[in-house]
Tab-separated table of C-alpha atoms and ligand atoms in Angstrom:
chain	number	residue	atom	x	y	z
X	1	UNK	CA	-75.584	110.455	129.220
X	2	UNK	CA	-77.997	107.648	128.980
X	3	UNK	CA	-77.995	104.085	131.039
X	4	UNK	CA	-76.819	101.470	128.796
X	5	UNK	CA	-79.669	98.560	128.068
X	6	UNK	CA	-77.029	95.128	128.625
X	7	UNK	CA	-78.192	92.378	126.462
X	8	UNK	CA	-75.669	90.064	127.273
X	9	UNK	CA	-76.299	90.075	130.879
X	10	UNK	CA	-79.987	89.661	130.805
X	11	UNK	CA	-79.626	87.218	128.098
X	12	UNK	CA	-77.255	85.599	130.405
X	13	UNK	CA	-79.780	85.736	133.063
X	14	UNK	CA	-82.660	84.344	131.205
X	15	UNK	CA	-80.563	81.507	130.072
X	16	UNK	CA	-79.429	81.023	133.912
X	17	UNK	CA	-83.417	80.517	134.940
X	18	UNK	CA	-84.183	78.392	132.040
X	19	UNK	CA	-81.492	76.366	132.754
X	20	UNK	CA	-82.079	75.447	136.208
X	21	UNK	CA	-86.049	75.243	135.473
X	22	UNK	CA	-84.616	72.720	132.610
X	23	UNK	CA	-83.010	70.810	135.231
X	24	UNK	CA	-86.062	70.749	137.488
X	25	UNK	CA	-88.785	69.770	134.825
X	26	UNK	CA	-86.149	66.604	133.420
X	27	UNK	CA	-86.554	65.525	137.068
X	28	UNK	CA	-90.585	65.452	136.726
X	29	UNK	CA	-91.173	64.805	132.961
X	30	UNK	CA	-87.725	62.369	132.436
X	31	UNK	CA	-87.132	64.028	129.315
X	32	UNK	CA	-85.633	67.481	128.422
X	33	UNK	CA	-86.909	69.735	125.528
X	34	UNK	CA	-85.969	69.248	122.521
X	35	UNK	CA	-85.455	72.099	119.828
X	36	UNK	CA	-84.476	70.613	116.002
X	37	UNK	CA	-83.370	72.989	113.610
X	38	UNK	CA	-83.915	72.669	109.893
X	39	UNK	CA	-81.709	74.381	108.091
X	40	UNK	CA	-81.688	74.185	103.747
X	41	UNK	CA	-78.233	75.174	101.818
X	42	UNK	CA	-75.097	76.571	102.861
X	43	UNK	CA	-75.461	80.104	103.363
X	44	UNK	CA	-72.679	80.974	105.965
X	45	UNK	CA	-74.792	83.626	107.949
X	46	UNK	CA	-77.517	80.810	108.377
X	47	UNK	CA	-74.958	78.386	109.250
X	48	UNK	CA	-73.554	80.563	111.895
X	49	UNK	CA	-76.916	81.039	113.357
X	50	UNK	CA	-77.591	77.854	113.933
X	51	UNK	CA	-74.489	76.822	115.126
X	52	UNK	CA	-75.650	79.741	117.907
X	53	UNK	CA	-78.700	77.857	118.647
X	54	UNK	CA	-77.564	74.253	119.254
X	55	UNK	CA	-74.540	75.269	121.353
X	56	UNK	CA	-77.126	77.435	123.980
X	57	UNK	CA	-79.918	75.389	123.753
X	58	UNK	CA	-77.290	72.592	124.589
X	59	UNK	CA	-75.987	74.865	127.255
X	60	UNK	CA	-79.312	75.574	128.993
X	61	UNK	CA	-79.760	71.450	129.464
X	62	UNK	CA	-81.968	71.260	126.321
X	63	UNK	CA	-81.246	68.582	123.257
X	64	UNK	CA	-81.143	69.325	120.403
X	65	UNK	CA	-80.987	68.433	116.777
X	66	UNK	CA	-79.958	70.197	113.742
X	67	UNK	CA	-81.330	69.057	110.252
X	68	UNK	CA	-79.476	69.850	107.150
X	69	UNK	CA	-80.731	69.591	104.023
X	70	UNK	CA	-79.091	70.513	100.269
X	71	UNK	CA	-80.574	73.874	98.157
X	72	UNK	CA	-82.005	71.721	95.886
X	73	UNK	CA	-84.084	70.455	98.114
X	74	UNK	CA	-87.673	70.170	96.490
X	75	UNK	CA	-90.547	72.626	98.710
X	76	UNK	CA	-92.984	69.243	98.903
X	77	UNK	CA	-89.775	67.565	100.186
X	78	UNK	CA	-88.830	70.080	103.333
X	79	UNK	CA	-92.931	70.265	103.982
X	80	UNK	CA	-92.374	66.397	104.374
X	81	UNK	CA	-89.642	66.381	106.586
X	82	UNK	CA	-91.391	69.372	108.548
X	83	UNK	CA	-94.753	67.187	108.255
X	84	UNK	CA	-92.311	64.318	110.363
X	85	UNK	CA	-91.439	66.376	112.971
X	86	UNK	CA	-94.512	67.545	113.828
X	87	UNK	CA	-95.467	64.177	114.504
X	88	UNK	CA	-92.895	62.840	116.221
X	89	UNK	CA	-93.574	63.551	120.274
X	90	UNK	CA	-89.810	63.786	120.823
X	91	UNK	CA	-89.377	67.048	119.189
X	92	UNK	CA	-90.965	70.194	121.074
X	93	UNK	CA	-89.777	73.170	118.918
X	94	UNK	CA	-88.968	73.250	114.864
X	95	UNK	CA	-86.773	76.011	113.829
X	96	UNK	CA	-86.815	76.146	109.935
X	97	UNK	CA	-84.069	78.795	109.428
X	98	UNK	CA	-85.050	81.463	107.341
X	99	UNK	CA	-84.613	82.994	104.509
X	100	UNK	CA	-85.128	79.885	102.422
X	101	UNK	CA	-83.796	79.345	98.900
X	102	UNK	CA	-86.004	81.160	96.296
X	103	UNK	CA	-87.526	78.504	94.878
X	104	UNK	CA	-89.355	77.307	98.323
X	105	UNK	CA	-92.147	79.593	99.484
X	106	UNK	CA	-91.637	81.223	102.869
X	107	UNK	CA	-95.072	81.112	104.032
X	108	UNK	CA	-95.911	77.868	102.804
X	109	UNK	CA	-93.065	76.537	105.105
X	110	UNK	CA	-94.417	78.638	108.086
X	111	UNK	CA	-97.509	77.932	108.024
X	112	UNK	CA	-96.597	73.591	108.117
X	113	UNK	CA	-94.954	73.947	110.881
X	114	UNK	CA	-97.146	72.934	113.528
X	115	UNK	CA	-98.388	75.672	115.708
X	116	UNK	CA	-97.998	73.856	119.292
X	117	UNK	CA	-94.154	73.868	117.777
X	118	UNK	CA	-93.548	77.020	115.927
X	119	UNK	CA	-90.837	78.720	118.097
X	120	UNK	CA	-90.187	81.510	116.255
X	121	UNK	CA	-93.824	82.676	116.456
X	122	UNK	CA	-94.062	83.201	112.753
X	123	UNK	CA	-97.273	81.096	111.936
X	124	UNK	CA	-100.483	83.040	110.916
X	125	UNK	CA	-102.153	81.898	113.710
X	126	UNK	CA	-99.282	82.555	116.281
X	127	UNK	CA	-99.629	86.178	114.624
X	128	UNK	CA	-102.772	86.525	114.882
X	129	UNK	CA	-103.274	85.284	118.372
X	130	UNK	CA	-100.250	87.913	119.156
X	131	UNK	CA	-102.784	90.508	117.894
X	132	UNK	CA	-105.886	89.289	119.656
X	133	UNK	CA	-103.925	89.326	122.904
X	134	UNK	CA	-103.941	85.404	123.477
X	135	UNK	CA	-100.784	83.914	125.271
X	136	UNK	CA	-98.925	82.780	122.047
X	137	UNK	CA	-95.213	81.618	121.421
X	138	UNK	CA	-93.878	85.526	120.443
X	139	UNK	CA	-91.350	85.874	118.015
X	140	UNK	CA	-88.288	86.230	119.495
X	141	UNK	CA	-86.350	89.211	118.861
X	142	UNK	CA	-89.512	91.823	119.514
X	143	UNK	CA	-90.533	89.305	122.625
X	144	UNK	CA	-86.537	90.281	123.814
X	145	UNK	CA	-87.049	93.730	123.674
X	146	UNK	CA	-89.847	93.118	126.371
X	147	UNK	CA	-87.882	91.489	128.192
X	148	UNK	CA	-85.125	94.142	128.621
X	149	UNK	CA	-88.061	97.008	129.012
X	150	UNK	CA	-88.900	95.115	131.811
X	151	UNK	CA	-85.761	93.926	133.590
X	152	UNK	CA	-85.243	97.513	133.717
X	153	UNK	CA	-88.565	98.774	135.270
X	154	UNK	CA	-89.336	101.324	131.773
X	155	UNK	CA	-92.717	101.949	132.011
X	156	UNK	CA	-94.648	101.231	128.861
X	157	UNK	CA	-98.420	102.398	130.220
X	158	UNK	CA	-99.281	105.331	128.651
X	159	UNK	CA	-96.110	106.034	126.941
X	160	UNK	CA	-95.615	107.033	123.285
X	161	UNK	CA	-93.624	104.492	121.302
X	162	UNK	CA	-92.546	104.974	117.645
X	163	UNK	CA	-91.696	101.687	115.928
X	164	UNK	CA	-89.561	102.321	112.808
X	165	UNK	CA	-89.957	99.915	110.428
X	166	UNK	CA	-93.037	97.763	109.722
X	167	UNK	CA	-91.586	94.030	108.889
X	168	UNK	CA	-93.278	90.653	110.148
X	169	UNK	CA	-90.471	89.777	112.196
X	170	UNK	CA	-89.674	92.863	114.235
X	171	UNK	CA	-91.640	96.014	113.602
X	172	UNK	CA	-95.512	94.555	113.500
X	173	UNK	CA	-94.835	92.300	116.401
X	174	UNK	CA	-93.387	94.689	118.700
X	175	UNK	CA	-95.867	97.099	117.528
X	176	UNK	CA	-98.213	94.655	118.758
X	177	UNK	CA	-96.560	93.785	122.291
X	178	UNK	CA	-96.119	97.477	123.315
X	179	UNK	CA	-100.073	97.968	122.468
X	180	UNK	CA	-100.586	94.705	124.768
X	181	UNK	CA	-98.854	96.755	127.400
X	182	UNK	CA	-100.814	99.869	126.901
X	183	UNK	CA	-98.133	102.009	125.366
X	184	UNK	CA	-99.938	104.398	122.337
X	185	UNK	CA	-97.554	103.145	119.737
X	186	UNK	CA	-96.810	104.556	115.937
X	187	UNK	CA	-95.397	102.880	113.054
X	188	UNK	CA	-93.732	104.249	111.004
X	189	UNK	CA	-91.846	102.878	107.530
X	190	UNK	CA	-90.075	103.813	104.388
X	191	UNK	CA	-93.066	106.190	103.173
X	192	UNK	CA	-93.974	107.527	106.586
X	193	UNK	CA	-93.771	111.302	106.090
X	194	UNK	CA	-91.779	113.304	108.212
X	195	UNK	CA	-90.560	110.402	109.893
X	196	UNK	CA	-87.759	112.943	112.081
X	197	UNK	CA	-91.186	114.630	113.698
X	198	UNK	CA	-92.453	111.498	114.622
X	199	UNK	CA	-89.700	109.825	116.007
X	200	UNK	CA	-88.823	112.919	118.621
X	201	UNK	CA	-92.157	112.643	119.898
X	202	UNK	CA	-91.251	109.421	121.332
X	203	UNK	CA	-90.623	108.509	124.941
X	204	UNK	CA	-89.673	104.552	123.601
X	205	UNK	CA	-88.595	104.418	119.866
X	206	UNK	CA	-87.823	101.320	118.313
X	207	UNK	CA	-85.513	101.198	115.584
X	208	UNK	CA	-85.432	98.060	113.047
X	209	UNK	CA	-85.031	99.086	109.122
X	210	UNK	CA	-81.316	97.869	108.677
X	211	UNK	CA	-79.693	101.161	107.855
X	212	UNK	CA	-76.667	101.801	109.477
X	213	UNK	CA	-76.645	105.197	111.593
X	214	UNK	CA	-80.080	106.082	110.725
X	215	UNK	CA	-81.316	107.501	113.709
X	216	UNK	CA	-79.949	110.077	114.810
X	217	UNK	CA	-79.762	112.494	118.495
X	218	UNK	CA	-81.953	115.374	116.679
X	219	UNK	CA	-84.761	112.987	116.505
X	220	UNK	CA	-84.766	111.817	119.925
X	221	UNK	CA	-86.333	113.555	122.784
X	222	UNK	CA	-84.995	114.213	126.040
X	223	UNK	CA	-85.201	111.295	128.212
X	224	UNK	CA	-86.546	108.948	125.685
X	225	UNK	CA	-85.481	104.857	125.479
X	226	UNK	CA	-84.090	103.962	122.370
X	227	UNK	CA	-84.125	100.320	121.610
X	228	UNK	CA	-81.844	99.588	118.265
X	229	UNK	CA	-82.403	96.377	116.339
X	230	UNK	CA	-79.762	96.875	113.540
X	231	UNK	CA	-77.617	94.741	112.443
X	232	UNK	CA	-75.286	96.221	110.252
X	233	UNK	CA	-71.937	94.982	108.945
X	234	UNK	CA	-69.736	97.913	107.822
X	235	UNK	CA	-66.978	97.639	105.023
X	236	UNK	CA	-64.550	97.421	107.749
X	237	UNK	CA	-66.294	94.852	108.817
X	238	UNK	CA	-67.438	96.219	112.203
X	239	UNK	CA	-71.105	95.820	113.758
X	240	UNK	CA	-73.066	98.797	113.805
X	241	UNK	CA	-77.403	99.458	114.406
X	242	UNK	CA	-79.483	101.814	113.154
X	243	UNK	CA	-79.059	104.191	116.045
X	244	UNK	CA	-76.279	106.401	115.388
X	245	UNK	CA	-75.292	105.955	118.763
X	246	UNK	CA	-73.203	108.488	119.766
X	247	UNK	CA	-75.537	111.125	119.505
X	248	UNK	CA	-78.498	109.239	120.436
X	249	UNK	CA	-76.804	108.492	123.628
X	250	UNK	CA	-76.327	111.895	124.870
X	251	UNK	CA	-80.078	112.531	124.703
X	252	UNK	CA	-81.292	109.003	125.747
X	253	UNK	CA	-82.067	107.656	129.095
X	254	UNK	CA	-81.892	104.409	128.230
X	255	UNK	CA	-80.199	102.824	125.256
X	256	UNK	CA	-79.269	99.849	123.725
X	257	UNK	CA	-75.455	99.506	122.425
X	258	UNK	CA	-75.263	97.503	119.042
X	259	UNK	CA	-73.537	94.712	119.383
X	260	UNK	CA	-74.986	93.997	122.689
X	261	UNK	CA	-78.279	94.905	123.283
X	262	UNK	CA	-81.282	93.050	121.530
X	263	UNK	CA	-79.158	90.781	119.148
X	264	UNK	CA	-78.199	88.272	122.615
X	265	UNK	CA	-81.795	88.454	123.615
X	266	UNK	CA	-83.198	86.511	120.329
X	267	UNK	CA	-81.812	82.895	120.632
X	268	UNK	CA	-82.594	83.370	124.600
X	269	UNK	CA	-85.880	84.197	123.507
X	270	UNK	CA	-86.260	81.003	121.370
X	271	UNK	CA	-85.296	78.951	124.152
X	272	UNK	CA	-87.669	80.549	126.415
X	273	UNK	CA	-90.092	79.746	123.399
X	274	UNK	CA	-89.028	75.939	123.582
X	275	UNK	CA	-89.325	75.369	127.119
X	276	UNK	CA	-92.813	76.921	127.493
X	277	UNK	CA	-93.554	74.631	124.355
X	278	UNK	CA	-92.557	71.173	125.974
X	279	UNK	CA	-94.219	72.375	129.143
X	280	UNK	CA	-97.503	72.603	127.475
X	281	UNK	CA	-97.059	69.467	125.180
X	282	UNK	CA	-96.072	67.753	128.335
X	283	UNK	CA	-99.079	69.660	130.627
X	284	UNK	CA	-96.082	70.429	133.128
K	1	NAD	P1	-86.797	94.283	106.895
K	1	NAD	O1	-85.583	94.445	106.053
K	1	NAD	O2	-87.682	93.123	106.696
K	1	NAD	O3	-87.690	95.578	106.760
K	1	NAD	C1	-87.158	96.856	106.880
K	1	NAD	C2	-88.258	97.803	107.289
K	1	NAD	O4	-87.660	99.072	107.428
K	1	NAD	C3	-89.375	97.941	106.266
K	1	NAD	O5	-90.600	97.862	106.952
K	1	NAD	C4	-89.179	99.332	105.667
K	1	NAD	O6	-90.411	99.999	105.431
K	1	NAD	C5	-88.435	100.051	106.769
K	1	NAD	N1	-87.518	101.041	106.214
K	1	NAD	C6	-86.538	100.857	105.320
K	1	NAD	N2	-85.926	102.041	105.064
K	1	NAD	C7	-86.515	102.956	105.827
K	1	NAD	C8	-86.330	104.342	106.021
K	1	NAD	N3	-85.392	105.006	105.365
K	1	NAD	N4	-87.138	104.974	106.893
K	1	NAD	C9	-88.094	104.304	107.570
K	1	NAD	N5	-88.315	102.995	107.439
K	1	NAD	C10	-87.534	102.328	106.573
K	1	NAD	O7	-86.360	94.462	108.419
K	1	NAD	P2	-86.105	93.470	109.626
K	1	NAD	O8	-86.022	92.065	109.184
K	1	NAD	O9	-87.058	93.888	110.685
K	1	NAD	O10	-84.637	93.924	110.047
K	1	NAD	C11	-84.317	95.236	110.410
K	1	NAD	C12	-82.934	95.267	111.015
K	1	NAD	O11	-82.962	94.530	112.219
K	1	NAD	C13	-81.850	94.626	110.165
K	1	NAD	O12	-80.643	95.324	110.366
K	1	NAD	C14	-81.734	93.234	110.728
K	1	NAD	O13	-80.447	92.673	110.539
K	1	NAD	C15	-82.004	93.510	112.187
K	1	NAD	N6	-82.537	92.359	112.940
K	1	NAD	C16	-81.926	92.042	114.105
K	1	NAD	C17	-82.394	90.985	114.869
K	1	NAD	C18	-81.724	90.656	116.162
K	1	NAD	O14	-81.731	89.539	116.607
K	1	NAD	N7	-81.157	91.626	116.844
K	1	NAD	C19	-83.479	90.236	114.416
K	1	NAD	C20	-84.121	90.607	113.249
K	1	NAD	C21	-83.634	91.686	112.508
C-alpha cells in the first residue's frame, strides 16, 4: 500500500511560511504584495477560481485586486488594461485567467503581460528561461509537484520519470523541472506508442491528459511515485484524476489522492510566485 502525497497539508504549510515572511517583508518594504487578477466573462469555473485566489492571497497577508471585465471585451482593450498594470508599481503579479473568450488570442495576452509580473510563468520568455535553467517565475501547478517531491525527500537524481501528456501548462514544464533535477524524463502524449510499456518503466510518472481513470496499476512498477494531475468531474458529479487510484495505489510507494494532492498546491504556488515577484521589484 503506498504513502499518500497530502496536498492540503503542504499547501497549508507553504501558505503558513509565506505568510509570516509576508508579515516580515511589510515591516521592511511598508507595503505588502499585491496580486490583481483579470478575469474576462462569466464562466463559472473561472469565477470560482478566482474567487480561490483573492480569498488565500488575502489570507497569506497579501492584497489583492480582482479585475472584471465583460466577453465582449475588445483584445486591444484587455492588452490596454494589461499594458496599465504593468506600469503601475503597486501591482506585483497579473493573473489574466485563462482560457479567454475565442475571439482574444491567448498568446497575444501572455506574452503583454510583463515578464517581472507574469505569475503564472506562461510568458515565452519565462518558458524559455525554465528551459535554459535560469531562476524564472515557474508555472504553478508543475512548480507544486516539486514541491511535494521534495517535502517528501523522493529522489529525482537519476530516476526515470514518464510525463504523460505534453501541454504548456503541465506536461512540458514539469518535463522541464524534473530534467533541472537530473531525473532522465520521457514524454509521452496521445500518439506515443505503447504508452502502457513506457509508463511501467517509471520510478516517478506524471499523469496530466484529463481522462478520468486512465492510468491504471498494470502500468505502474513496483515502488514507483505516481503524481496525478486530473481533474475530472464525473456525471455524479464527484472529483476523480487520471490515476485510477485504487489500483495504482497498491503498487505505488508514493501517491497522490485526487482531490487532494497537486490541485491545493497551484494557487500556493502562485502566491509563492507573487511574493518572490515583489521581493525582486522591491530588491528585498
Ligand atoms: P491539455 O488538455 O492541455 O492536454 C492534454 C494532454 O494529454 C495532451 O498533451 C495530449 O497529447 C495528452 N493526451 C490526451 N489523451 C491522451 C491519451 N489517451 N494518452 C496519452 N496522452 C494523452 O492538458 P492539461 O491542461 O495539462 O490538463 C490535464 C489535466 O490536468 C486536466 O484534467 C486538467 O483539469 C488537470 N489540471 C489540473 C491542474 C491542477 O491545479 N491540479 C492544473 C492544470 C491542469
Amino acid at each position: 500500500m503506498s504513502n499518500i502525497i497530502d496536498g492540503k497539508h503542504v499547501a497549508k504549510v507553504l501558505r503558513e511560511n509565506i505568510k509570516t515572511e509576508t508579515a516580515e517583508l511589510l515591516e521592511k518594504a511598508g507595503k505588502a504584495p499585491n496580486l490583481t487578477v483579470v478575469i474576462v466573462g462569466e464562466n463559472p469555473a473561472s469565477q470560482s477560481y478566482v474567487r480561490s485566489k483573492k480569498k488565500f492571497a488575502i489570507e497569506v497577508g497579501f492584497e489583492s485586486d480582482t479585475i472584471e471585465l465583460p466577453e465582449s471585451i475588445t483584445e486591444a482593450q484587455l492588452l490596454a488594461q494589461i499594458e496599465k498594470l504593468n506600469a503601475d508599481p503597486n501591482v506585483n503579479g497579473i493573473l489574466v485567467q485563462l482560457p479567454l473568450p475565442t475571439h482574444i488570442n491567448e498568446q497575444t495576452v501572455i506574452r503583454t503581460i510583463a515578464v517581472e509580473k507574469d505569475v503564472d510563468g506562461f510568458h515565452p520568455e519565462q518558458v524559455g528561461g525554465l528551459s535554459i535553467g535560469l531562476d524564472t517565475l515557474e508555472p504553478c501547478t508543475p512548480a507544486g509537484i516539486i514541491e511535494l517531491l521534495k517535502y517528501y525527500n523522493i529522489e529525482t537524481s537519476g530516476k526515470n520519470a514518464v510525463v504523460i501528456g505534453r501541454s504548456n501548462i503541465v506536461g512540458k514544464p514539469i518535463a522541464s523541472m524534473l530534467l533541472k533535477l537530473n531525473a532522465t524524463v520521457t514524454i509521452t502524449h496521445s500518439r506515443t506508442a505503447n504508452l502502457p510499456a513506457v509508463a511501467s518503466g517509471a520510478d516517478i510518472l506524471v499523469v496530466a491528459i484529463g481522462k478520468p481513470h486512465f492510468l491504471t496499476g498494470d502500468m505502474v512498477k513496483d515502488g514507483a511515485v505516481v503524481i496525478d494531475v486530473g481533474i475530472n468531474r464525473t456525471k455524479e458529479g464527484k472529483l476523480v484524476g487520471d490515476v485510477d487510484f485504487e489500483s495504482a495505489s497498491k503498487k505505488a510507494s508514493y501517491i497522490t489522492p485526487v482531490p487532494g494532492g497537486v490541485g491545493p498546491m497551484t494557487i500556493a504556488m502562485l502566491l509563492a510566485n507573487t511574493l518572490k515577484a515583489f521581493k525582486k521589484q522591491s530588491n528585498l
